[in-house]
PDB file of C-alpha atoms and ligand atoms in Angstrom:
ATOM      1  CA  MET A   1       5.380  23.916   3.050  1.00  0.00           C
ATOM      2  CA  ILE A   2       4.585  21.439   5.584  1.00  0.00           C
ATOM      3  CA  ASP A   3       1.143  19.866   5.562  1.00  0.00           C
ATOM      4  CA  ASN A   4      -0.229  18.257   8.731  1.00  0.00           C
ATOM      5  CA  LEU A   5      -1.180  14.658   7.539  1.00  0.00           C
ATOM      6  CA  LYS A   6      -4.144  14.794   9.877  1.00  0.00           C
ATOM      7  CA  TRP A   7      -5.162  11.196   9.374  1.00  0.00           C
ATOM      8  CA  ASP A   8      -1.685   9.839  10.157  1.00  0.00           C
ATOM      9  CA  SER A   9      -1.134  12.307  13.216  1.00  0.00           C
ATOM     10  CA  LYS A  10      -4.584  11.077  14.793  1.00  0.00           C
ATOM     11  CA  PHE A  11      -3.609   7.393  13.964  1.00  0.00           C
ATOM     12  CA  PHE A  12      -0.125   7.374  15.460  1.00  0.00           C
ATOM     13  CA  LYS A  13      -0.725  10.051  18.162  1.00  0.00           C
ATOM     14  CA  ARG A  14       2.122  12.128  17.167  1.00  0.00           C
ATOM     15  CA  LYS A  15       2.150  15.046  14.472  1.00  0.00           C
ATOM     16  CA  ILE A  16       3.157  13.915  11.204  1.00  0.00           C
ATOM     17  CA  GLY A  17       3.738  16.119   8.262  1.00  0.00           C
ATOM     18  CA  GLU A  18       4.549  16.245   4.574  1.00  0.00           C
ATOM     19  CA  LEU A  19       7.216  18.605   3.389  1.00  0.00           C
ATOM     20  CA  LYS A  20       6.002  19.815  -0.374  1.00  0.00           C
ATOM     21  CA  ILE A  21       8.451  21.555  -2.109  1.00  0.00           C
ATOM     22  CA  THR A  22       9.923  21.513  -5.489  1.00  0.00           C
ATOM     23  CA  PRO A  23      13.827  21.375  -5.614  1.00  0.00           C
ATOM     24  CA  GLU A  24      14.284  25.029  -6.845  1.00  0.00           C
ATOM     25  CA  PHE A  25      13.252  26.240  -3.238  1.00  0.00           C
ATOM     26  CA  SER A  26      15.335  23.483  -1.446  1.00  0.00           C
ATOM     27  CA  HIS A  27      17.479  26.176   0.169  1.00  0.00           C
ATOM     28  CA  LYS A  28      14.230  26.773   2.253  1.00  0.00           C
ATOM     29  CA  ILE A  29      13.843  23.249   3.782  1.00  0.00           C
ATOM     30  CA  ASN A  30      16.256  24.139   6.823  1.00  0.00           C
ATOM     31  CA  ALA A  31      13.796  27.079   7.923  1.00  0.00           C
ATOM     32  CA  ALA A  32      10.727  24.627   7.226  1.00  0.00           C
ATOM     33  CA  ILE A  33      12.310  22.056   9.383  1.00  0.00           C
ATOM     34  CA  LYS A  34      12.892  24.604  12.141  1.00  0.00           C
ATOM     35  CA  LYS A  35       9.228  25.626  11.778  1.00  0.00           C
ATOM     36  CA  ALA A  36       7.862  22.178  12.044  1.00  0.00           C
ATOM     37  CA  LYS A  37       9.817  21.386  15.085  1.00  0.00           C
ATOM     38  CA  ALA A  38       8.299  24.680  16.496  1.00  0.00           C
ATOM     39  CA  ASP A  39       4.958  23.541  15.342  1.00  0.00           C
ATOM     40  CA  SER A  40       5.605  20.132  17.339  1.00  0.00           C
ATOM     41  CA  PHE A  41       5.746  17.907  14.275  1.00  0.00           C
ATOM     42  CA  LYS A  42       7.579  14.827  15.178  1.00  0.00           C
ATOM     43  CA  TYR A  43       8.175  13.290  11.955  1.00  0.00           C
ATOM     44  CA  ILE A  44       8.032  14.513   8.196  1.00  0.00           C
ATOM     45  CA  ILE A  45       8.043  12.834   5.015  1.00  0.00           C
ATOM     46  CA  CYS A  46       9.015  14.297   1.661  1.00  0.00           C
ATOM     47  CA  LYS A  47       7.922  12.412  -1.615  1.00  0.00           C
ATOM     48  CA  VAL A  48      10.526  12.577  -4.505  1.00  0.00           C
ATOM     49  CA  HIS A  49      10.686  11.888  -8.157  1.00  0.00           C
ATOM     50  CA  PRO A  50      13.340   9.366  -8.754  1.00  0.00           C
ATOM     51  CA  HIS A  51      15.245  11.682 -11.266  1.00  0.00           C
ATOM     52  CA  GLN A  52      15.656  14.326  -8.715  1.00  0.00           C
ATOM     53  CA  THR A  53      19.038  12.921  -7.739  1.00  0.00           C
ATOM     54  CA  ALA A  54      20.658  16.453  -6.773  1.00  0.00           C
ATOM     55  CA  PHE A  55      17.481  17.102  -4.502  1.00  0.00           C
ATOM     56  CA  ILE A  56      17.826  13.884  -2.979  1.00  0.00           C
ATOM     57  CA  ARG A  57      21.415  14.573  -1.795  1.00  0.00           C
ATOM     58  CA  ILE A  58      20.267  17.763  -0.288  1.00  0.00           C
ATOM     59  CA  LEU A  59      17.617  15.903   1.797  1.00  0.00           C
ATOM     60  CA  GLU A  60      19.973  13.267   2.731  1.00  0.00           C
ATOM     61  CA  SER A  61      22.599  16.114   3.773  1.00  0.00           C
ATOM     62  CA  LEU A  62      19.738  17.726   6.009  1.00  0.00           C
ATOM     63  CA  GLY A  63      19.299  14.247   7.593  1.00  0.00           C
ATOM     64  CA  PHE A  64      16.373  12.640   5.616  1.00  0.00           C
ATOM     65  CA  TYR A  65      16.503   9.092   5.252  1.00  0.00           C
ATOM     66  CA  LEU A  66      15.289   6.686   2.552  1.00  0.00           C
ATOM     67  CA  SER A  67      11.876   5.184   3.979  1.00  0.00           C
ATOM     68  CA  ASP A  68      10.276   3.684   0.940  1.00  0.00           C
ATOM     69  CA  ILE A  69      10.389   3.008  -2.467  1.00  0.00           C
ATOM     70  CA  GLY A  70       7.176   2.387  -3.939  1.00  0.00           C
ATOM     71  CA  VAL A  71       6.123   0.729  -7.423  1.00  0.00           C
ATOM     72  CA  THR A  72       2.632   1.305  -9.064  1.00  0.00           C
ATOM     73  CA  LEU A  73       1.515  -1.340 -11.557  1.00  0.00           C
ATOM     74  CA  THR A  74      -1.346  -1.132 -13.873  1.00  0.00           C
ATOM     75  CA  VAL A  75      -3.332  -3.677 -15.856  1.00  0.00           C
ATOM     76  CA  ASP A  76      -5.816  -3.743 -18.755  1.00  0.00           C
ATOM     77  CA  ILE A  77      -8.719  -5.829 -17.569  1.00  0.00           C
ATOM     78  CA  ASP A  78      -9.570  -7.277 -20.748  1.00  0.00           C
ATOM     79  CA  LYS A  79      -6.033  -8.251 -21.414  1.00  0.00           C
ATOM     80  CA  LEU A  80      -5.840  -9.948 -17.874  1.00  0.00           C
ATOM     81  CA  LEU A  81      -9.297 -11.712 -18.367  1.00  0.00           C
ATOM     82  CA  ASN A  82      -8.449 -13.027 -21.937  1.00  0.00           C
ATOM     83  CA  LYS A  83      -4.948 -14.302 -20.729  1.00  0.00           C
ATOM     84  CA  ALA A  84      -5.310 -18.095 -21.404  1.00  0.00           C
ATOM     85  CA  VAL A  85      -2.797 -19.576 -19.086  1.00  0.00           C
ATOM     86  CA  TYR A  86      -3.735 -19.501 -15.548  1.00  0.00           C
ATOM     87  CA  LYS A  87      -3.115 -22.272 -12.645  1.00  0.00           C
ATOM     88  CA  ASP A  88      -6.433 -22.598 -11.189  1.00  0.00           C
ATOM     89  CA  SER A  89      -6.482 -23.084  -7.539  1.00  0.00           C
ATOM     90  CA  PRO A  90      -9.403 -25.328  -5.971  1.00  0.00           C
ATOM     91  CA  MET A  91      -9.658 -22.650  -3.350  1.00  0.00           C
ATOM     92  CA  ILE A  92     -11.368 -20.219  -5.976  1.00  0.00           C
ATOM     93  CA  LYS A  93     -14.569 -21.831  -5.022  1.00  0.00           C
ATOM     94  CA  ALA A  94     -14.220 -20.820  -1.411  1.00  0.00           C
ATOM     95  CA  ILE A  95     -13.769 -16.942  -2.334  1.00  0.00           C
ATOM     96  CA  ARG A  96     -16.746 -14.897  -1.048  1.00  0.00           C
ATOM     97  CA  VAL A  97     -17.447 -11.413  -0.096  1.00  0.00           C
ATOM     98  CA  ALA A  98     -16.179 -10.442   3.406  1.00  0.00           C
ATOM     99  CA  ASN A  99     -18.766  -9.309   6.012  1.00  0.00           C
ATOM    100  CA  LEU A 100     -18.574  -7.355   9.288  1.00  0.00           C
ATOM    101  CA  LYS A 101     -18.438 -11.042  10.939  1.00  0.00           C
ATOM    102  CA  ASP A 102     -15.152 -11.445   9.177  1.00  0.00           C
ATOM    103  CA  ILE A 103     -13.404  -8.757  10.610  1.00  0.00           C
ATOM    104  CA  TYR A 104     -12.239 -10.464  13.448  1.00  0.00           C
ATOM    105  CA  MET A 105     -10.674 -13.383  11.390  1.00  0.00           C
ATOM    106  CA  LEU A 106      -9.162 -10.816   8.932  1.00  0.00           C
ATOM    107  CA  LYS A 107      -7.578  -8.703  11.415  1.00  0.00           C
ATOM    108  CA  LYS A 108      -5.921 -11.654  13.066  1.00  0.00           C
ATOM    109  CA  MET A 109      -4.563 -13.046   9.660  1.00  0.00           C
ATOM    110  CA  ILE A 110      -3.365  -9.600   8.447  1.00  0.00           C
ATOM    111  CA  LYS A 111      -1.155  -9.051  11.504  1.00  0.00           C
ATOM    112  CA  SER A 112       2.620  -9.004  10.141  1.00  0.00           C
ATOM    113  CA  PHE A 113       1.412  -9.912   6.665  1.00  0.00           C
ATOM    114  CA  PHE A 114       2.993  -6.607   4.927  1.00  0.00           C
ATOM    115  CA  LEU A 115       6.493  -6.820   6.391  1.00  0.00           C
ATOM    116  CA  GLU A 116       8.065  -5.146   3.390  1.00  0.00           C
ATOM    117  CA  SER A 117       6.065  -1.890   3.660  1.00  0.00           C
ATOM    118  CA  ARG A 118       7.244   1.397   4.970  1.00  0.00           C
ATOM    119  CA  PHE A 119       5.556   1.027   8.459  1.00  0.00           C
ATOM    120  CA  TYR A 120       7.520  -2.143   9.348  1.00  0.00           C
ATOM    121  CA  ASN A 121      10.747  -0.772   8.221  1.00  0.00           C
ATOM    122  CA  ASP A 122      10.910   2.978   9.184  1.00  0.00           C
ATOM    123  CA  PRO A 123      12.266   3.344  12.678  1.00  0.00           C
ATOM    124  CA  PHE A 124       9.739   5.814  13.622  1.00  0.00           C
ATOM    125  CA  PHE A 125       6.922   3.383  13.857  1.00  0.00           C
ATOM    126  CA  SER A 126       6.825   0.393  16.152  1.00  0.00           C
ATOM    127  CA  LYS A 127       5.935  -3.108  14.898  1.00  0.00           C
ATOM    128  CA  GLU A 128       2.721  -2.921  17.082  1.00  0.00           C
ATOM    129  CA  GLU A 129       1.827   0.353  15.258  1.00  0.00           C
ATOM    130  CA  ALA A 130       2.433  -1.191  11.911  1.00  0.00           C
ATOM    131  CA  ASP A 131       0.269  -4.081  12.891  1.00  0.00           C
ATOM    132  CA  LYS A 132      -2.542  -1.941  13.970  1.00  0.00           C
ATOM    133  CA  LEU A 133      -2.431   0.411  10.836  1.00  0.00           C
ATOM    134  CA  TYR A 134      -3.146  -2.881   8.746  1.00  0.00           C
ATOM    135  CA  GLN A 135      -5.574  -4.328  10.974  1.00  0.00           C
ATOM    136  CA  THR A 136      -7.577  -0.600  11.009  1.00  0.00           C
ATOM    137  CA  TRP A 137      -7.105  -0.524   7.075  1.00  0.00           C
ATOM    138  CA  MET A 138      -8.725  -3.939   6.765  1.00  0.00           C
ATOM    139  CA  GLU A 139     -11.529  -3.219   9.219  1.00  0.00           C
ATOM    140  CA  ASN A 140     -12.496   0.124   7.325  1.00  0.00           C
ATOM    141  CA  SER A 141     -12.087  -1.877   3.999  1.00  0.00           C
ATOM    142  CA  VAL A 142     -14.670  -4.375   5.240  1.00  0.00           C
ATOM    143  CA  LYS A 143     -16.871  -1.415   6.714  1.00  0.00           C
ATOM    144  CA  LYS A 144     -16.629   0.237   3.098  1.00  0.00           C
ATOM    145  CA  LYS A 145     -14.843   3.366   4.329  1.00  0.00           C
ATOM    146  CA  ALA A 146     -11.398   2.356   2.706  1.00  0.00           C
ATOM    147  CA  ALA A 147     -12.615  -0.179   0.062  1.00  0.00           C
ATOM    148  CA  ASP A 148     -15.948  -0.760  -1.787  1.00  0.00           C
ATOM    149  CA  ILE A 149     -15.616  -4.604  -1.464  1.00  0.00           C
ATOM    150  CA  VAL A 150     -13.367  -7.266   0.095  1.00  0.00           C
ATOM    151  CA  PHE A 151     -12.928 -10.911  -1.030  1.00  0.00           C
ATOM    152  CA  CYS A 152     -11.992 -13.417   1.105  1.00  0.00           C
ATOM    153  CA  ILE A 153     -11.137 -16.994   1.674  1.00  0.00           C
ATOM    154  CA  PRO A 154     -11.416 -17.543   5.618  1.00  0.00           C
ATOM    155  CA  ASP A 155      -8.164 -18.160   7.088  1.00  0.00           C
ATOM    156  CA  VAL A 156      -6.179 -18.171   3.601  1.00  0.00           C
ATOM    157  CA  GLY A 157      -6.560 -14.926   1.842  1.00  0.00           C
ATOM    158  CA  PHE A 158      -8.024 -11.725   1.082  1.00  0.00           C
ATOM    159  CA  ILE A 159      -7.977  -8.909  -1.467  1.00  0.00           C
ATOM    160  CA  THR A 160      -9.700  -5.293  -1.097  1.00  0.00           C
ATOM    161  CA  CYS A 161     -10.957  -3.424  -4.275  1.00  0.00           C
ATOM    162  CA  LYS A 162     -11.707   0.174  -4.388  1.00  0.00           C
ATOM    163  CA  LYS A 163     -13.292   2.566  -7.334  1.00  0.00           C
ATOM    164  CA  ASN A 164     -11.171   5.676  -7.453  1.00  0.00           C
ATOM    165  CA  VAL A 165     -12.529   9.033  -8.446  1.00  0.00           C
ATOM    166  CA  THR A 166     -11.030   8.600 -12.208  1.00  0.00           C
ATOM    167  CA  ASN A 167     -12.890   5.346 -12.631  1.00  0.00           C
ATOM    168  CA  ILE A 168      -9.732   3.257 -12.151  1.00  0.00           C
ATOM    169  CA  GLY A 169      -9.902   0.177  -9.848  1.00  0.00           C
ATOM    170  CA  GLU A 170      -7.448   0.083  -7.039  1.00  0.00           C
ATOM    171  CA  ILE A 171      -6.366  -3.035  -5.221  1.00  0.00           C
ATOM    172  CA  GLY A 172      -5.433  -1.950  -1.729  1.00  0.00           C
ATOM    173  CA  LEU A 173      -4.363  -5.256   0.311  1.00  0.00           C
ATOM    174  CA  VAL A 174      -3.985  -8.495  -1.147  1.00  0.00           C
ATOM    175  CA  GLY A 175      -2.521 -11.272   1.016  1.00  0.00           C
ATOM    176  CA  VAL A 176      -2.392 -15.212   1.066  1.00  0.00           C
ATOM    177  CA  LYS A 177      -1.267 -16.809   4.387  1.00  0.00           C
ATOM    178  CA  LYS A 178       2.128 -18.373   4.193  1.00  0.00           C
ATOM    179  CA  ASP A 179       1.267 -21.907   4.040  1.00  0.00           C
ATOM    180  CA  PHE A 180      -0.906 -21.466   1.119  1.00  0.00           C
ATOM    181  CA  ARG A 181       1.332 -19.233  -1.122  1.00  0.00           C
ATOM    182  CA  GLY A 182       2.875 -20.485  -4.382  1.00  0.00           C
ATOM    183  CA  LYS A 183      -0.569 -22.235  -5.049  1.00  0.00           C
ATOM    184  CA  ALA A 184      -2.262 -19.846  -7.155  1.00  0.00           C
ATOM    185  CA  VAL A 185      -4.537 -18.549  -4.599  1.00  0.00           C
ATOM    186  CA  GLY A 186      -3.266 -15.071  -4.942  1.00  0.00           C
ATOM    187  CA  THR A 187      -3.938 -15.384  -8.638  1.00  0.00           C
ATOM    188  CA  ALA A 188      -7.599 -16.741  -7.875  1.00  0.00           C
ATOM    189  CA  LEU A 189      -8.321 -13.633  -5.567  1.00  0.00           C
ATOM    190  CA  MET A 190      -7.059 -11.246  -8.340  1.00  0.00           C
ATOM    191  CA  LYS A 191      -9.291 -12.837 -10.744  1.00  0.00           C
ATOM    192  CA  GLU A 192     -12.008 -12.250  -8.443  1.00  0.00           C
ATOM    193  CA  ALA A 193     -11.457  -8.832  -8.039  1.00  0.00           C
ATOM    194  CA  ILE A 194     -10.710  -8.040 -11.792  1.00  0.00           C
ATOM    195  CA  THR A 195     -14.095  -9.797 -12.623  1.00  0.00           C
ATOM    196  CA  TRP A 196     -15.685  -7.550  -9.991  1.00  0.00           C
ATOM    197  CA  PHE A 197     -14.209  -4.425 -11.566  1.00  0.00           C
ATOM    198  CA  LYS A 198     -15.282  -5.325 -14.843  1.00  0.00           C
ATOM    199  CA  SER A 199     -18.842  -5.687 -13.760  1.00  0.00           C
ATOM    200  CA  GLN A 200     -18.600  -2.122 -12.350  1.00  0.00           C
ATOM    201  CA  ASP A 201     -17.386  -0.847 -15.803  1.00  0.00           C
ATOM    202  CA  ILE A 202     -13.769  -0.476 -14.807  1.00  0.00           C
ATOM    203  CA  ASN A 203     -11.176  -1.180 -17.505  1.00  0.00           C
ATOM    204  CA  LEU A 204      -7.983  -0.366 -15.701  1.00  0.00           C
ATOM    205  CA  VAL A 205      -6.718  -1.455 -12.337  1.00  0.00           C
ATOM    206  CA  SER A 206      -3.882  -0.027 -10.241  1.00  0.00           C
ATOM    207  CA  VAL A 207      -1.962  -1.515  -7.351  1.00  0.00           C
ATOM    208  CA  ARG A 208       0.983  -0.030  -5.376  1.00  0.00           C
ATOM    209  CA  THR A 209       3.911  -2.278  -3.756  1.00  0.00           C
ATOM    210  CA  GLN A 210       7.263  -2.048  -2.521  1.00  0.00           C
ATOM    211  CA  LEU A 211      10.268  -2.185  -4.819  1.00  0.00           C
ATOM    212  CA  LYS A 212      11.857  -4.823  -2.411  1.00  0.00           C
ATOM    213  CA  ASN A 213       8.700  -6.992  -2.061  1.00  0.00           C
ATOM    214  CA  ILE A 214       9.997  -9.433  -4.807  1.00  0.00           C
ATOM    215  CA  ASP A 215       7.083 -12.074  -4.474  1.00  0.00           C
ATOM    216  CA  ALA A 216       4.623  -9.350  -5.106  1.00  0.00           C
ATOM    217  CA  MET A 217       6.540  -7.972  -7.942  1.00  0.00           C
ATOM    218  CA  ASN A 218       6.829 -11.124  -9.455  1.00  0.00           C
ATOM    219  CA  PHE A 219       3.192 -12.044  -8.809  1.00  0.00           C
ATOM    220  CA  TYR A 220       1.763  -8.970 -10.267  1.00  0.00           C
ATOM    221  CA  LEU A 221       4.008  -9.197 -13.338  1.00  0.00           C
ATOM    222  CA  LYS A 222       3.194 -12.734 -13.788  1.00  0.00           C
ATOM    223  CA  LEU A 223      -0.355 -11.814 -13.969  1.00  0.00           C
ATOM    224  CA  GLY A 224       0.180  -9.322 -16.855  1.00  0.00           C
ATOM    225  CA  CYS A 225       0.397  -5.926 -14.882  1.00  0.00           C
ATOM    226  CA  TYR A 226       3.073  -3.569 -16.138  1.00  0.00           C
ATOM    227  CA  VAL A 227       5.063  -0.970 -14.102  1.00  0.00           C
ATOM    228  CA  LYS A 228       3.351   2.501 -14.468  1.00  0.00           C
ATOM    229  CA  GLY A 229       5.936   4.490 -12.105  1.00  0.00           C
ATOM    230  CA  TYR A 230       7.831   4.437  -9.063  1.00  0.00           C
ATOM    231  CA  ASP A 231       7.843   6.845  -6.002  1.00  0.00           C
ATOM    232  CA  ILE A 232      10.476   7.573  -3.369  1.00  0.00           C
ATOM    233  CA  VAL A 233       9.618   8.404   0.140  1.00  0.00           C
ATOM    234  CA  PHE A 234      12.320  10.230   2.362  1.00  0.00           C
ATOM    235  CA  ALA A 235      11.462  10.692   5.963  1.00  0.00           C
ATOM    236  CA  LYS A 236      13.183  12.668   9.002  1.00  0.00           C
ATOM    237  CA  ILE A 237      12.420  12.148  12.772  1.00  0.00           C
ATOM    238  CA  LEU A 238      12.243  15.450  14.399  1.00  0.00           C
TER     239      LEU A 238
HETATM  240  C1  COA B 301       2.253 -11.807  -3.214  1.00  0.00           C
HETATM  241  C2  COA B 301       1.151 -12.869  -2.845  1.00  0.00           C
HETATM  242  C3  COA B 301      -0.250 -12.232  -2.624  1.00  0.00           C
HETATM  243  C4  COA B 301       1.146 -13.933  -3.908  1.00  0.00           C
HETATM  244  O1  COA B 301       0.104 -14.923  -3.654  1.00  0.00           O
HETATM  245  P1  COA B 301       0.428 -16.256  -4.070  1.00  0.00           P
HETATM  246  O2  COA B 301      -0.775 -17.258  -3.696  1.00  0.00           O
HETATM  247  O3  COA B 301       1.597 -16.955  -3.405  1.00  0.00           O
HETATM  248  O4  COA B 301       0.465 -16.138  -5.724  1.00  0.00           O
HETATM  249  P2  COA B 301       0.326 -17.323  -6.531  1.00  0.00           P
HETATM  250  O5  COA B 301       0.709 -18.457  -5.976  1.00  0.00           O
HETATM  251  O6  COA B 301      -0.871 -16.923  -7.258  1.00  0.00           O
HETATM  252  O7  COA B 301       1.560 -16.803  -7.648  1.00  0.00           O
HETATM  253  C5  COA B 301       1.312 -16.327  -8.980  1.00  0.00           C
HETATM  254  C6  COA B 301       2.479 -15.931  -9.596  1.00  0.00           C
HETATM  255  O8  COA B 301       3.381 -14.987  -8.739  1.00  0.00           O
HETATM  256  C7  COA B 301       4.883 -15.179  -8.935  1.00  0.00           C
HETATM  257  N1  COA B 301       5.190 -15.694  -7.206  1.00  0.00           N
HETATM  258  C8  COA B 301       4.496 -15.931  -6.349  1.00  0.00           C
HETATM  259  N2  COA B 301       5.227 -15.916  -5.025  1.00  0.00           N
HETATM  260  C9  COA B 301       6.434 -16.018  -5.484  1.00  0.00           C
HETATM  261  C10 COA B 301       7.548 -16.098  -4.853  1.00  0.00           C
HETATM  262  N3  COA B 301       7.710 -16.382  -3.482  1.00  0.00           N
HETATM  263  N4  COA B 301       8.737 -16.014  -5.386  1.00  0.00           N
HETATM  264  C11 COA B 301       8.701 -15.742  -6.761  1.00  0.00           C
HETATM  265  N5  COA B 301       7.721 -15.628  -7.438  1.00  0.00           N
HETATM  266  C12 COA B 301       6.363 -15.520  -6.855  1.00  0.00           C
HETATM  267  C13 COA B 301       5.136 -16.538  -9.439  1.00  0.00           C
HETATM  268  O9  COA B 301       5.418 -16.335 -10.787  1.00  0.00           O
HETATM  269  C14 COA B 301       3.788 -17.113  -9.574  1.00  0.00           C
HETATM  270  O10 COA B 301       3.531 -17.993 -10.819  1.00  0.00           O
HETATM  271  P3  COA B 301       4.024 -19.534 -10.911  1.00  0.00           P
HETATM  272  O11 COA B 301       3.702 -20.351  -9.453  1.00  0.00           O
HETATM  273  O12 COA B 301       3.541 -20.100 -11.908  1.00  0.00           O
HETATM  274  O13 COA B 301       5.523 -19.337 -10.995  1.00  0.00           O
HETATM  275  C15 COA B 301       1.665 -13.442  -1.557  1.00  0.00           C
HETATM  276  O14 COA B 301       2.852 -13.733  -1.676  1.00  0.00           O
HETATM  277  C16 COA B 301       1.534 -12.752  -0.184  1.00  0.00           C
HETATM  278  O15 COA B 301       0.634 -12.752   0.524  1.00  0.00           O
HETATM  279  N6  COA B 301       2.500 -11.753   0.205  1.00  0.00           N
HETATM  280  C17 COA B 301       2.566 -11.155   1.500  1.00  0.00           C
HETATM  281  C18 COA B 301       1.687  -9.901   1.174  1.00  0.00           C
HETATM  282  C19 COA B 301       1.966  -9.205   0.136  1.00  0.00           C
HETATM  283  O16 COA B 301       3.045  -8.675   0.033  1.00  0.00           O
HETATM  284  N7  COA B 301       0.907  -8.681  -0.460  1.00  0.00           N
HETATM  285  C20 COA B 301       1.138  -7.927  -1.917  1.00  0.00           C
HETATM  286  C21 COA B 301       1.594  -6.602  -1.250  1.00  0.00           C
HETATM  287  S1  COA B 301       0.871  -5.172  -2.318  1.00  0.00           S
END
């Protein structure tokens, strides 16, 4: 009933688990929490479908709190590339593939970029841990462990691209430094990523963000992405 999230546990140096349970077995959650405590878990999450309102109330009554609302958006590559109107950024010429020498610059830049994410808002994680998580994600992306390719404009922005097993392209991290936002740099990075996915015979691209990340939501919607679904993450500190 509780899966050990091994990568998370190792990274955060505390045992982290995911409660996997369907609403009809919600009477077993209390026992599962007790067992998790006995097994030294320090934090558990439970992913919930938005329509499971009764189940959500049970989780809340057991001390779970809302940790994240994620939105998954998708875009059809041809539709996006054929879209006529784009503001073009002069920065587009500076976009290049990131290499190992860029890791230091990218890790410096990514610090405190994703302030809307779960890791910066859930009290279980410290700001330092959240920074380190995104820095590690970036490093692993450039090293091709967490992504297939990373494009960057040094000290301005970046985007990471990954082909998943079902041949859907995933944008993992996309960001533009504050001073350069609203100047079509993000759009230029997305176009570069989409063109690369197209060269890999991928037709559909998916990206997940937070519902409360208004800038990102507007950014993706303006690009022609549409909302595919959303997910809710509840959490409990043990
Ligand atoms: C999301 C982000 C990458 C957008 O990059 P950007 O370079 O500012 O985006 P663009 O200038 O290309 O904007 C394209 C469109 O997005 C929308 N948009 C971007 N920033 C916006 C903002 N602050 N408010 C409202 N809409 C915004 C607009 O519709 C804009 O088009 P317009 O300028 O013609 O109105 C950038 O805000 C960022 O780095 N945010 C922090 C990191 C992050 O949250 N990344 C996404 C997480 S998954």
